[in-house]
mmCIF file of C-alpha atoms and ligand atoms in Angstrom:
data_model
loop_
_atom_site.group_PDB
_atom_site.id
_atom_site.type_symbol
_atom_site.label_atom_id
_atom_site.label_comp_id
_atom_site.label_asym_id
_atom_site.label_seq_id
_atom_site.Cartn_x
_atom_site.Cartn_y
_atom_site.Cartn_z
ATOM 1 C CA UNK A 1 0.265 -28.097 2.610
ATOM 2 C CA UNK A 2 1.521 -30.890 0.015
ATOM 3 C CA UNK A 3 5.109 -30.080 -0.957
ATOM 4 C CA UNK A 4 4.840 -31.945 -4.112
ATOM 5 C CA UNK A 5 4.859 -31.292 -7.098
ATOM 6 C CA UNK A 6 2.427 -32.671 -8.814
ATOM 7 C CA UNK A 7 0.237 -31.997 -6.209
ATOM 8 C CA UNK A 8 1.090 -28.184 -6.732
ATOM 9 C CA UNK A 9 -1.672 -26.054 -9.401
ATOM 10 C CA UNK A 10 -0.475 -22.893 -11.167
ATOM 11 C CA UNK A 11 -2.711 -19.128 -10.155
ATOM 12 C CA UNK A 12 -3.398 -16.347 -11.474
ATOM 13 C CA UNK A 13 -4.657 -13.535 -10.463
ATOM 14 C CA UNK A 14 -6.092 -11.801 -12.936
ATOM 15 C CA UNK A 15 -6.980 -8.167 -11.272
ATOM 16 C CA UNK A 16 -3.469 -8.018 -9.994
ATOM 17 C CA UNK A 17 -1.041 -9.073 -12.772
ATOM 18 C CA UNK A 18 0.577 -5.373 -14.860
ATOM 19 C CA UNK A 19 1.250 -7.102 -17.687
ATOM 20 C CA UNK A 20 4.876 -6.707 -17.099
ATOM 21 C CA UNK A 21 6.532 -9.712 -19.341
ATOM 22 C CA UNK A 22 8.704 -11.238 -16.594
ATOM 23 C CA UNK A 23 7.128 -14.115 -16.077
ATOM 24 C CA UNK A 24 5.814 -14.646 -19.753
ATOM 25 C CA UNK A 25 10.307 -14.447 -20.845
ATOM 26 C CA UNK A 26 12.376 -16.150 -17.713
ATOM 27 C CA UNK A 27 10.032 -19.151 -17.778
ATOM 28 C CA UNK A 28 12.146 -22.167 -18.865
ATOM 29 C CA UNK A 29 9.325 -24.354 -20.324
ATOM 30 C CA UNK A 30 6.914 -21.665 -22.434
ATOM 31 C CA UNK A 31 4.387 -22.344 -20.272
ATOM 32 C CA UNK A 32 3.211 -18.388 -20.212
ATOM 33 C CA UNK A 33 1.731 -15.930 -22.635
ATOM 34 C CA UNK A 34 0.070 -12.187 -22.471
ATOM 35 C CA UNK A 35 -3.503 -12.186 -24.107
ATOM 36 C CA UNK A 36 -4.780 -8.393 -23.746
ATOM 37 C CA UNK A 37 -1.925 -7.013 -21.350
ATOM 38 C CA UNK A 38 -3.081 -9.775 -18.788
ATOM 39 C CA UNK A 39 -0.677 -13.464 -17.994
ATOM 40 C CA UNK A 40 -2.789 -16.597 -19.405
ATOM 41 C CA UNK A 41 -1.247 -19.881 -19.658
ATOM 42 C CA UNK A 42 -0.848 -21.290 -23.125
ATOM 43 C CA UNK A 43 0.523 -24.950 -22.798
ATOM 44 C CA UNK A 44 -0.169 -26.089 -18.612
ATOM 45 C CA UNK A 45 0.958 -29.749 -19.843
ATOM 46 C CA UNK A 46 4.114 -28.198 -19.811
ATOM 47 C CA UNK A 47 4.551 -26.426 -16.624
ATOM 48 C CA UNK A 48 7.634 -28.313 -13.990
ATOM 49 C CA UNK A 49 5.732 -26.491 -11.408
ATOM 50 C CA UNK A 50 9.227 -24.903 -10.965
ATOM 51 C CA UNK A 51 8.139 -21.717 -9.383
ATOM 52 C CA UNK A 52 9.987 -19.521 -10.966
ATOM 53 C CA UNK A 53 6.845 -16.888 -11.778
ATOM 54 C CA UNK A 54 5.744 -16.885 -9.093
ATOM 55 C CA UNK A 55 9.924 -15.549 -7.453
ATOM 56 C CA UNK A 56 9.619 -12.944 -9.754
ATOM 57 C CA UNK A 57 6.316 -11.684 -10.543
ATOM 58 C CA UNK A 58 7.002 -8.122 -9.132
ATOM 59 C CA UNK A 59 3.102 -7.879 -8.527
ATOM 60 C CA UNK A 60 2.043 -11.535 -7.348
ATOM 61 C CA UNK A 61 -0.273 -12.250 -10.031
ATOM 62 C CA UNK A 62 0.791 -15.621 -9.903
ATOM 63 C CA UNK A 63 1.966 -18.251 -8.043
ATOM 64 C CA UNK A 64 1.499 -22.654 -6.644
ATOM 65 C CA UNK A 65 -0.510 -23.431 -4.672
ATOM 66 C CA UNK A 66 -1.354 -27.053 -2.876
ATOM 67 C CA UNK A 67 -4.217 -28.990 -3.846
ATOM 68 C CA UNK A 68 -6.670 -28.518 -0.775
ATOM 69 C CA UNK A 69 -6.064 -24.756 -0.709
ATOM 70 C CA UNK A 70 -7.957 -25.190 -4.006
ATOM 71 C CA UNK A 71 -11.483 -24.824 -2.214
ATOM 72 C CA UNK B 1 -7.242 -15.539 -3.446
ATOM 73 C CA UNK B 2 -3.837 -15.995 -3.220
ATOM 74 C CA UNK B 3 -0.284 -17.559 -2.254
ATOM 75 C CA UNK B 4 -0.042 -18.525 1.782
ATOM 76 C CA UNK B 5 3.417 -16.008 1.526
ATOM 77 C CA UNK B 6 1.698 -12.916 0.233
ATOM 78 C CA UNK B 7 -1.606 -13.845 2.614
ATOM 79 C CA UNK B 8 1.169 -14.385 5.581
ATOM 80 C CA UNK B 9 3.424 -11.761 5.413
ATOM 81 C CA UNK B 10 0.958 -9.331 4.018
ATOM 82 C CA UNK B 11 -1.961 -5.906 3.907
ATOM 83 C CA UNK B 12 -4.326 -7.700 1.747
ATOM 84 C CA UNK B 13 -6.398 -5.300 1.760
ATOM 85 C CA UNK B 14 -3.233 -2.326 0.350
ATOM 86 C CA UNK B 15 -2.805 -5.131 -2.118
ATOM 87 C CA UNK B 16 -2.089 -4.760 -5.760
ATOM 88 C CA UNK B 17 0.604 -2.263 -4.740
ATOM 89 C CA UNK B 18 1.097 1.422 -6.677
ATOM 90 C CA UNK B 19 4.297 -0.100 -8.065
ATOM 91 C CA UNK B 20 4.723 0.590 -12.198
ATOM 92 C CA UNK B 21 4.324 -2.807 -13.911
ATOM 93 C CA UNK B 22 8.037 -4.782 -13.884
ATOM 94 C CA UNK B 23 9.013 -2.055 -11.144
ATOM 95 C CA UNK B 24 12.045 -4.570 -9.306
ATOM 96 C CA UNK B 25 10.436 -2.870 -5.575
ATOM 97 C CA UNK B 26 7.802 -5.791 -5.682
ATOM 98 C CA UNK B 27 10.292 -8.579 -5.974
ATOM 99 C CA UNK B 28 12.247 -7.239 -3.569
ATOM 100 C CA UNK B 29 10.076 -6.642 -1.323
ATOM 101 C CA UNK B 30 8.243 -10.646 -1.281
ATOM 102 C CA UNK B 31 12.263 -11.690 -0.667
ATOM 103 C CA UNK B 32 12.346 -10.145 2.053
ATOM 104 C CA UNK B 33 8.883 -11.221 3.159
ATOM 105 C CA UNK B 34 9.984 -14.855 2.015
ATOM 106 C CA UNK B 35 13.742 -14.607 4.848
ATOM 107 C CA UNK B 36 11.548 -13.206 7.549
ATOM 108 C CA UNK B 37 9.614 -16.263 7.090
ATOM 109 C CA UNK B 38 12.148 -18.766 6.892
ATOM 110 C CA UNK B 39 14.131 -17.248 9.933
ATOM 111 C CA UNK B 40 10.521 -17.740 11.803
ATOM 112 C CA UNK B 41 10.982 -14.292 13.357
ATOM 113 C CA UNK B 42 8.005 -13.713 15.416
ATOM 114 C CA UNK B 43 5.896 -10.965 13.253
ATOM 115 C CA UNK B 44 4.772 -9.157 16.737
ATOM 116 C CA UNK B 45 9.686 -8.803 16.851
ATOM 117 C CA UNK B 46 10.235 -7.675 13.228
ATOM 118 C CA UNK B 47 9.732 -3.204 13.701
ATOM 119 C CA UNK B 48 9.936 -2.497 9.442
ATOM 120 C CA UNK B 49 12.076 1.128 9.530
ATOM 121 C CA UNK B 50 11.458 3.162 5.975
ATOM 122 C CA UNK B 51 12.142 6.933 4.425
ATOM 123 C CA UNK B 52 10.407 8.281 1.073
ATOM 124 C CA UNK B 53 10.465 6.766 -2.713
ATOM 125 C CA UNK B 54 9.103 4.607 -4.049
ATOM 126 C CA UNK B 55 11.006 1.691 -2.421
ATOM 127 C CA UNK B 56 9.848 2.790 0.930
ATOM 128 C CA UNK B 57 6.917 2.308 0.564
ATOM 129 C CA UNK B 58 7.036 -1.268 1.330
ATOM 130 C CA UNK B 59 6.552 -1.035 4.608
ATOM 131 C CA UNK B 60 2.530 -0.090 4.236
ATOM 132 C CA UNK B 61 2.018 -2.671 2.118
ATOM 133 C CA UNK B 62 3.879 -5.521 4.739
ATOM 134 C CA UNK B 63 2.312 -6.836 7.844
ATOM 135 C CA UNK B 64 4.275 -6.835 10.857
ATOM 136 C CA UNK B 65 5.223 -3.449 13.100
ATOM 137 C CA UNK B 66 5.821 -0.317 10.368
ATOM 138 C CA UNK B 67 6.426 2.914 10.541
ATOM 139 C CA UNK B 68 6.573 5.209 7.325
ATOM 140 C CA UNK B 69 9.305 7.872 8.061
ATOM 141 C CA UNK B 70 10.893 10.959 6.550
ATOM 142 C CA UNK B 71 12.972 11.130 3.942
ATOM 143 C CA UNK B 72 16.343 10.036 4.399
ATOM 144 C CA UNK B 73 15.544 10.094 7.755
ATOM 145 C CA UNK B 74 14.396 5.806 7.957
ATOM 146 C CA UNK B 75 18.304 4.887 10.357
ATOM 147 C CA UNK B 76 17.504 7.325 13.098
ATOM 148 C CA UNK B 77 14.123 6.647 13.757
ATOM 149 C CA UNK B 78 15.245 3.020 13.616
ATOM 150 C CA UNK B 79 18.237 3.270 15.699
ATOM 151 C CA UNK B 80 15.631 4.949 18.560
ATOM 152 C CA UNK B 81 13.211 1.933 18.289
ATOM 153 C CA UNK B 82 16.005 -0.516 18.126
ATOM 154 C CA UNK B 83 17.475 1.582 21.109
ATOM 155 C CA UNK B 84 14.200 1.667 23.057
ATOM 156 C CA UNK B 85 13.230 -1.689 22.322
ATOM 157 C CA UNK B 86 16.518 -4.244 21.794
ATOM 158 C CA UNK B 87 14.165 -7.129 21.377
ATOM 159 C CA UNK B 88 13.057 -5.698 17.997
ATOM 160 C CA UNK B 89 14.826 -6.874 14.984
ATOM 161 C CA UNK B 90 14.535 -3.711 12.517
ATOM 162 C CA UNK B 91 14.763 -4.326 9.416
ATOM 163 C CA UNK B 92 14.980 -0.519 7.451
ATOM 164 C CA UNK B 93 14.305 -0.706 3.649
ATOM 165 C CA UNK B 94 15.205 2.630 2.035
ATOM 166 C CA UNK B 95 16.534 3.429 -2.064
ATOM 167 C CA UNK B 96 19.564 4.708 -3.368
ATOM 168 C CA UNK B 97 18.680 8.378 -3.144
ATOM 169 C CA UNK B 98 17.339 8.180 0.440
ATOM 170 C CA UNK B 99 20.475 6.268 2.089
ATOM 171 C CA UNK B 100 22.623 7.316 0.234
ATOM 172 C CA UNK B 101 21.588 11.254 -0.807
ATOM 173 C CA UNK B 102 19.886 12.899 1.671
ATOM 174 C CA UNK B 103 20.331 9.705 4.757
ATOM 175 C CA UNK B 104 24.010 9.925 4.014
ATOM 176 C CA UNK B 105 25.358 10.818 6.422
ATOM 177 C CA UNK B 106 22.769 8.968 8.877
ATOM 178 C CA UNK B 107 23.338 5.782 6.891
ATOM 179 C CA UNK B 108 27.458 6.217 7.815
ATOM 180 C CA UNK B 109 27.040 6.818 10.780
ATOM 181 C CA UNK B 110 24.779 4.355 11.778
ATOM 182 C CA UNK B 111 27.653 1.658 10.658
ATOM 183 C CA UNK B 112 30.178 3.186 11.932
ATOM 184 C CA UNK B 113 28.251 2.022 15.170
ATOM 185 C CA UNK B 114 27.229 -1.232 14.146
ATOM 186 C CA UNK B 115 23.931 -1.106 15.813
ATOM 187 C CA UNK B 116 21.780 -4.449 15.321
ATOM 188 C CA UNK B 117 19.891 -3.013 12.679
ATOM 189 C CA UNK B 118 19.944 -4.860 8.856
ATOM 190 C CA UNK B 119 19.289 -2.392 5.566
ATOM 191 C CA UNK B 120 17.897 -3.922 2.682
ATOM 192 C CA UNK B 121 18.606 -1.002 0.225
ATOM 193 C CA UNK B 122 15.808 -1.134 -3.778
ATOM 194 C CA UNK B 123 18.895 -0.094 -5.080
ATOM 195 C CA UNK B 124 17.339 1.553 -8.641
ATOM 196 C CA UNK B 125 19.808 3.478 -9.842
ATOM 197 C CA UNK B 126 18.066 6.388 -9.313
ATOM 198 C CA UNK B 127 15.081 8.769 -8.075
ATOM 199 C CA UNK B 128 11.985 7.108 -8.823
ATOM 200 C CA UNK B 129 8.873 8.969 -6.804
ATOM 201 C CA UNK B 130 10.483 12.121 -8.606
ATOM 202 C CA UNK B 131 10.063 11.657 -11.477
ATOM 203 C CA UNK B 132 13.578 9.925 -12.569
ATOM 204 C CA UNK B 133 16.149 12.806 -10.773
ATOM 205 C CA UNK B 134 19.717 11.231 -11.002
ATOM 206 C CA UNK B 135 20.959 9.982 -7.505
ATOM 207 C CA UNK B 136 24.858 8.835 -5.942
ATOM 208 C CA UNK B 137 24.620 5.312 -7.474
ATOM 209 C CA UNK B 138 23.640 6.329 -11.171
ATOM 210 C CA UNK B 139 26.595 5.348 -12.923
ATOM 211 C CA UNK B 140 28.629 7.798 -14.647
ATOM 212 C CA UNK B 141 27.249 9.460 -18.121
ATOM 213 C CA UNK B 142 24.154 7.962 -17.703
ATOM 214 C CA UNK B 143 21.287 9.882 -17.966
ATOM 215 C CA UNK B 144 18.220 11.539 -15.791
ATOM 216 C CA UNK B 145 15.672 14.497 -15.035
ATOM 217 C CA UNK B 146 18.176 17.018 -13.748
ATOM 218 C CA UNK B 147 21.549 14.869 -16.025
ATOM 219 C CA UNK B 148 19.889 15.562 -19.036
ATOM 220 C CA UNK B 149 22.981 15.745 -21.032
ATOM 221 C CA UNK B 150 24.460 12.822 -18.516
ATOM 222 C CA UNK B 151 25.560 12.744 -15.380
ATOM 223 C CA UNK B 152 29.436 13.325 -15.176
ATOM 224 C CA UNK B 153 29.132 12.196 -11.239
ATOM 225 C CA UNK B 154 31.374 9.164 -10.329
ATOM 226 C CA UNK B 155 28.230 6.539 -8.532
ATOM 227 C CA UNK B 156 29.047 5.301 -5.206
ATOM 228 C CA UNK B 157 29.529 1.813 -4.067
ATOM 229 C CA UNK B 158 27.006 0.945 -1.043
ATOM 230 C CA UNK B 159 28.537 -1.849 -0.383
ATOM 231 C CA UNK B 160 32.343 -0.082 0.675
ATOM 232 C CA UNK B 161 30.462 2.248 1.371
ATOM 233 C CA UNK B 162 29.707 1.017 4.790
ATOM 234 C CA UNK B 163 31.664 -1.519 4.937
ATOM 235 C CA UNK B 164 34.620 1.247 5.301
ATOM 236 C CA UNK B 165 32.310 2.402 7.678
ATOM 237 C CA UNK B 166 32.336 -0.370 9.955
ATOM 238 C CA UNK B 167 29.501 -2.463 9.345
ATOM 239 C CA UNK B 168 29.656 -6.432 9.660
ATOM 240 C CA UNK B 169 27.828 -7.944 7.665
ATOM 241 C CA UNK B 170 27.580 -6.993 3.757
ATOM 242 C CA UNK B 171 25.945 -7.970 0.276
ATOM 243 C CA UNK B 172 25.005 -7.633 -2.722
ATOM 244 C CA UNK B 173 22.196 -9.067 -4.572
ATOM 245 C CA UNK B 174 19.845 -8.603 -7.132
ATOM 246 C CA UNK B 175 15.585 -8.893 -8.418
ATOM 247 C CA UNK B 176 17.086 -11.187 -10.509
ATOM 248 C CA UNK B 177 18.671 -13.224 -8.884
ATOM 249 C CA UNK B 178 15.519 -13.833 -6.183
ATOM 250 C CA UNK B 179 16.880 -16.868 -4.119
ATOM 251 C CA UNK B 180 20.130 -15.908 -3.158
ATOM 252 C CA UNK B 181 19.001 -12.708 -2.406
ATOM 253 C CA UNK B 182 16.637 -14.360 -0.132
ATOM 254 C CA UNK B 183 19.500 -16.720 1.055
ATOM 255 C CA UNK B 184 21.210 -12.714 1.775
ATOM 256 C CA UNK B 185 18.180 -11.107 3.214
ATOM 257 C CA UNK B 186 18.081 -13.852 6.544
ATOM 258 C CA UNK B 187 21.664 -14.310 6.708
ATOM 259 C CA UNK B 188 21.891 -9.420 6.928
ATOM 260 C CA UNK B 189 18.772 -10.497 9.181
ATOM 261 C CA UNK B 190 20.331 -12.414 11.231
ATOM 262 C CA UNK B 191 23.649 -11.209 12.347
ATOM 263 C CA UNK B 192 24.439 -8.628 15.396
ATOM 264 C CA UNK B 193 24.712 -5.302 14.195
ATOM 265 C CA UNK B 194 24.888 -2.877 11.453
ATOM 266 C CA UNK B 195 24.035 -5.414 8.318
ATOM 267 C CA UNK B 196 23.641 -3.737 4.747
ATOM 268 C CA UNK B 197 22.197 -5.926 1.864
ATOM 269 C CA UNK B 198 22.573 -3.432 -1.504
ATOM 270 C CA UNK B 199 19.775 -5.292 -4.020
ATOM 271 C CA UNK B 200 19.551 -4.201 -7.491
ATOM 272 C CA UNK B 201 16.618 -2.914 -8.278
ATOM 273 C CA UNK B 202 15.263 -2.314 -11.576
ATOM 274 C CA UNK B 203 12.705 1.040 -12.288
ATOM 275 C CA UNK B 204 11.211 0.348 -16.082
ATOM 276 C CA UNK B 205 9.216 3.814 -15.600
ATOM 277 C CA UNK B 206 12.313 6.373 -14.908
ATOM 278 C CA UNK B 207 15.874 4.761 -14.881
ATOM 279 C CA UNK B 208 14.793 2.866 -18.069
ATOM 280 C CA UNK B 209 13.351 5.091 -20.523
ATOM 281 C CA UNK B 210 16.047 7.260 -19.739
ATOM 282 C CA UNK B 211 18.688 5.162 -20.857
ATOM 283 C CA UNK B 212 16.596 3.468 -23.277
ATOM 284 C CA UNK B 213 17.358 0.625 -21.090
ATOM 285 C CA UNK B 214 13.972 -1.004 -22.618
ATOM 286 C CA UNK B 215 11.659 -3.488 -21.433
ATOM 287 C CA UNK B 216 11.555 -4.054 -18.074
ATOM 288 C CA UNK B 217 12.796 -8.119 -19.325
ATOM 289 C CA UNK B 218 15.659 -6.351 -20.757
ATOM 290 C CA UNK B 219 16.455 -4.596 -17.519
ATOM 291 C CA UNK B 220 16.159 -7.895 -15.679
ATOM 292 C CA UNK B 221 18.032 -9.780 -18.680
ATOM 293 C CA UNK B 222 20.833 -6.903 -18.090
ATOM 294 C CA UNK B 223 21.293 -8.220 -14.108
ATOM 295 C CA UNK B 224 21.559 -11.965 -15.006
ATOM 296 C CA UNK B 225 24.122 -11.282 -17.957
ATOM 297 C CA UNK B 226 26.307 -8.335 -15.506
ATOM 298 C CA UNK B 227 26.095 -9.390 -12.098
ATOM 299 C CA UNK B 228 28.729 -11.662 -11.443
ATOM 300 C CA UNK B 229 29.346 -13.725 -7.879
ATOM 301 C CA UNK B 230 32.208 -12.631 -6.278
ATOM 302 C CA UNK B 231 33.406 -15.819 -5.576
ATOM 303 C CA UNK B 232 33.420 -16.868 -9.328
ATOM 304 C CA UNK B 233 35.295 -12.997 -9.708
ATOM 305 C CA UNK B 234 38.491 -14.142 -7.648
ATOM 306 C CA UNK B 235 38.850 -16.564 -10.647
ATOM 307 C CA UNK B 236 38.357 -14.735 -13.909
ATOM 308 C CA UNK B 237 40.618 -12.792 -16.255
ATOM 309 C CA UNK B 238 39.660 -8.787 -15.755
ATOM 310 C CA UNK B 239 38.397 -8.238 -19.024
ATOM 311 C CA UNK B 240 35.746 -11.084 -19.079
ATOM 312 C CA UNK B 241 35.023 -8.911 -15.459
ATOM 313 C CA UNK B 242 34.801 -5.952 -17.668
ATOM 314 C CA UNK B 243 31.425 -3.999 -17.789
ATOM 315 C CA UNK B 244 30.153 -6.565 -14.917
ATOM 316 C CA UNK B 245 28.912 -5.422 -11.648
ATOM 317 C CA UNK B 246 29.673 -7.863 -8.013
ATOM 318 C CA UNK B 247 26.648 -9.914 -6.521
ATOM 319 C CA UNK B 248 26.999 -12.155 -2.470
ATOM 320 C CA UNK B 249 28.422 -11.530 0.263
ATOM 321 C CA UNK B 250 31.470 -9.094 0.756
ATOM 322 C CA UNK B 251 31.574 -9.028 4.461
ATOM 323 C CA UNK B 252 30.590 -11.217 7.851
ATOM 324 C CA UNK B 253 32.876 -10.135 10.340
ATOM 325 C CA UNK B 254 31.418 -9.817 14.891
ATOM 326 C CA UNK B 255 32.499 -7.000 16.422
ATOM 327 C CA UNK B 256 31.580 -4.889 19.425
ATOM 328 C CA UNK B 257 27.293 -4.675 19.393
ATOM 329 C CA UNK B 258 25.625 -0.744 19.754
ATOM 330 C CA UNK B 259 22.640 -1.299 21.799
ATOM 331 C CA UNK B 260 24.726 -3.970 23.753
ATOM 332 C CA UNK B 261 27.296 -2.038 24.502
ATOM 333 C CA UNK B 262 24.313 0.850 25.714
ATOM 334 C CA UNK B 263 22.842 -1.363 27.748
ATOM 335 C CA UNK B 264 26.562 -2.462 29.630
ATOM 336 C CA UNK B 265 27.729 1.290 30.352
ATOM 337 C CA UNK B 266 23.347 0.649 32.117
ATOM 338 C CA UNK B 267 24.484 -1.536 34.337
ATOM 339 C CA UNK B 268 27.711 -0.529 34.815
ATOM 340 C CA UNK B 269 26.746 2.669 36.813
ATOM 341 C CA UNK B 270 23.075 1.098 38.427
ATOM 342 C CA UNK B 271 25.163 -0.575 40.269
ATOM 343 C CA UNK B 272 27.028 1.672 41.749
ATOM 344 C CA UNK B 273 24.683 3.530 42.381
HETATM 345 C C1 TPP C 1 13.019 16.620 2.751
HETATM 346 C C2 TPP C 1 12.362 16.708 1.505
HETATM 347 N N1 TPP C 1 13.384 16.499 0.459
HETATM 348 C C3 TPP C 1 12.969 15.870 -0.937
HETATM 349 C C4 TPP C 1 12.120 14.813 -0.901
HETATM 350 C C5 TPP C 1 10.818 13.907 -2.557
HETATM 351 N N2 TPP C 1 11.494 13.163 -2.061
HETATM 352 C C6 TPP C 1 10.978 12.275 -2.601
HETATM 353 S S1 TPP C 1 11.223 10.538 -3.242
HETATM 354 C C7 TPP C 1 12.686 11.601 -3.247
HETATM 355 C C8 TPP C 1 13.681 10.192 -4.175
HETATM 356 C C9 TPP C 1 13.959 8.860 -3.583
HETATM 357 O O1 TPP C 1 14.793 8.124 -4.422
HETATM 358 P P1 TPP C 1 14.690 6.491 -3.738
HETATM 359 O O2 TPP C 1 15.559 7.601 -2.477
HETATM 360 O O3 TPP C 1 15.943 6.569 -4.477
HETATM 361 O O4 TPP C 1 13.222 5.737 -3.927
HETATM 362 P P2 TPP C 1 13.164 5.722 -4.913
HETATM 363 O O5 TPP C 1 11.644 6.399 -5.627
HETATM 364 O O6 TPP C 1 13.952 4.890 -6.742
HETATM 365 O O7 TPP C 1 12.091 3.997 -4.855
HETATM 366 C C10 TPP C 1 12.466 12.562 -3.361
HETATM 367 C C11 TPP C 1 14.231 13.576 -3.313
HETATM 368 C C12 TPP C 1 11.550 14.894 0.278
HETATM 369 N N3 TPP C 1 10.453 14.100 0.158
HETATM 370 N N4 TPP C 1 11.921 14.969 1.186
HETATM 371 S S1 SF4 C 2 6.124 -22.704 -11.936
HETATM 372 FE FE1 SF4 C 2 7.720 -23.046 -13.720
HETATM 373 S S2 SF4 C 2 7.484 -23.796 -15.316
HETATM 374 FE FE2 SF4 C 2 5.384 -23.891 -14.507
HETATM 375 S S3 SF4 C 2 4.682 -21.630 -15.150
HETATM 376 FE FE3 SF4 C 2 5.682 -20.594 -13.868
HETATM 377 S S4 SF4 C 2 7.696 -20.854 -14.687
HETATM 378 FE FE4 SF4 C 2 6.609 -21.584 -16.094
HETATM 379 S S1 SF4 C 3 5.016 -11.190 -13.878
HETATM 380 FE FE1 SF4 C 3 2.852 -10.721 -12.846
HETATM 381 S S2 SF4 C 3 2.046 -9.250 -13.198
HETATM 382 FE FE2 SF4 C 3 4.211 -9.444 -14.626
HETATM 383 S S3 SF4 C 3 3.137 -10.197 -16.800
HETATM 384 FE FE3 SF4 C 3 3.391 -12.658 -15.250
HETATM 385 S S4 SF4 C 3 2.159 -12.832 -13.569
HETATM 386 FE FE4 SF4 C 3 1.449 -10.095 -14.830
HETATM 387 S S1 SF4 C 4 8.795 4.682 -11.142
HETATM 388 FE FE1 SF4 C 4 10.203 3.703 -10.810
HETATM 389 S S2 SF4 C 4 11.050 2.555 -8.782
HETATM 390 FE FE2 SF4 C 4 8.504 3.627 -8.853
HETATM 391 S S3 SF4 C 4 7.248 2.380 -8.875
HETATM 392 FE FE3 SF4 C 4 7.792 2.815 -11.452
HETATM 393 S S4 SF4 C 4 9.309 1.956 -11.944
HETATM 394 FE FE4 SF4 C 4 9.213 1.131 -9.860
#
């Protein structure tokens, strides 16, 4: 897997999201929001790929993945 | 679809887990998986054991050798596993109720023996699974279904308890300070002897509701604002430490380990015969 931040993609597993709002509240750059009680990307351009959302999501519903895992 | 860490360490057909929205247990379980992966342990040589409780459901989701036992008895089963196969890295997942109420006796004696078992307490200050009864870590004056007028008991500090009982690695982390928690769990697993990590979790459904602690986010903010690293705490005046709790490493020592001592006895008497 490529570890360069720029190559990472922010991914969401909507079925697993329970809408707890933790990732939204602790994202340092306000990338995320809740829509109908599910996480959604409000502004991907602000994402620094810091990975804090992934670290604190209790349901593994948001994560950064290397680009080759896209397929 | 899921992250590589989740795919590599979890039983994907069992996910999503049944914990409530915002339950801190999921964060701690992921941190455990990250720690095991960082250490590069052979999965076949890891055995995760639990008792009963919301927390104790964790091994059901984790793709290792796993054992889901009876309430309070995880450490007794874990001791059996470790003595039968000392090659295994034995990790116990337990709740504050499971380990310090019904399992309190097992806890102190497992610590006293300094057997090579790592215990991760998913400490949410309440009995989550059975509906919010107060536990030995519920703070004085807090509420639970069994303390409708406030809890008059004093809470256990599980770290101090096992330190006194003989554990050789003792530390505390939180579901908010995840990277630090992962590092602590790595060190706990690496210690040859009894290790305990008091992983402070959040239970928005019962502890949170009973005590008007607000949303999962507000409870995470409480962990963020109230946890003080022990190293920092030493330099702070007492007034800055009011209503705070300490995180970080409290003890890291080396003492004779139980299974090794046991094997020595066996070898000695086998030679003499
Ligand atoms: C012998 C026995 N007594 C009582 C119970 C009921 N019981 C199930 S879980 C639990 C407490 C769980 O609390 P804790 O260990 O703190 O874990 P949590 O659910 O908060 O993660 C109790 C009392 C039981 N299953 N078995
Ligand atoms: S990776 Fe960091 S910046 Fe991007 S959404 Fe997650 S928390 Fe926000
Ligand atoms: S932290 Fe996870 S479960 Fe909670 S809202 Fe974000 S993606 Fe959903
Ligand atoms: S009752 Fe509490 S500990 Fe149990 S799953 Fe719900 S939030 Fe988590």
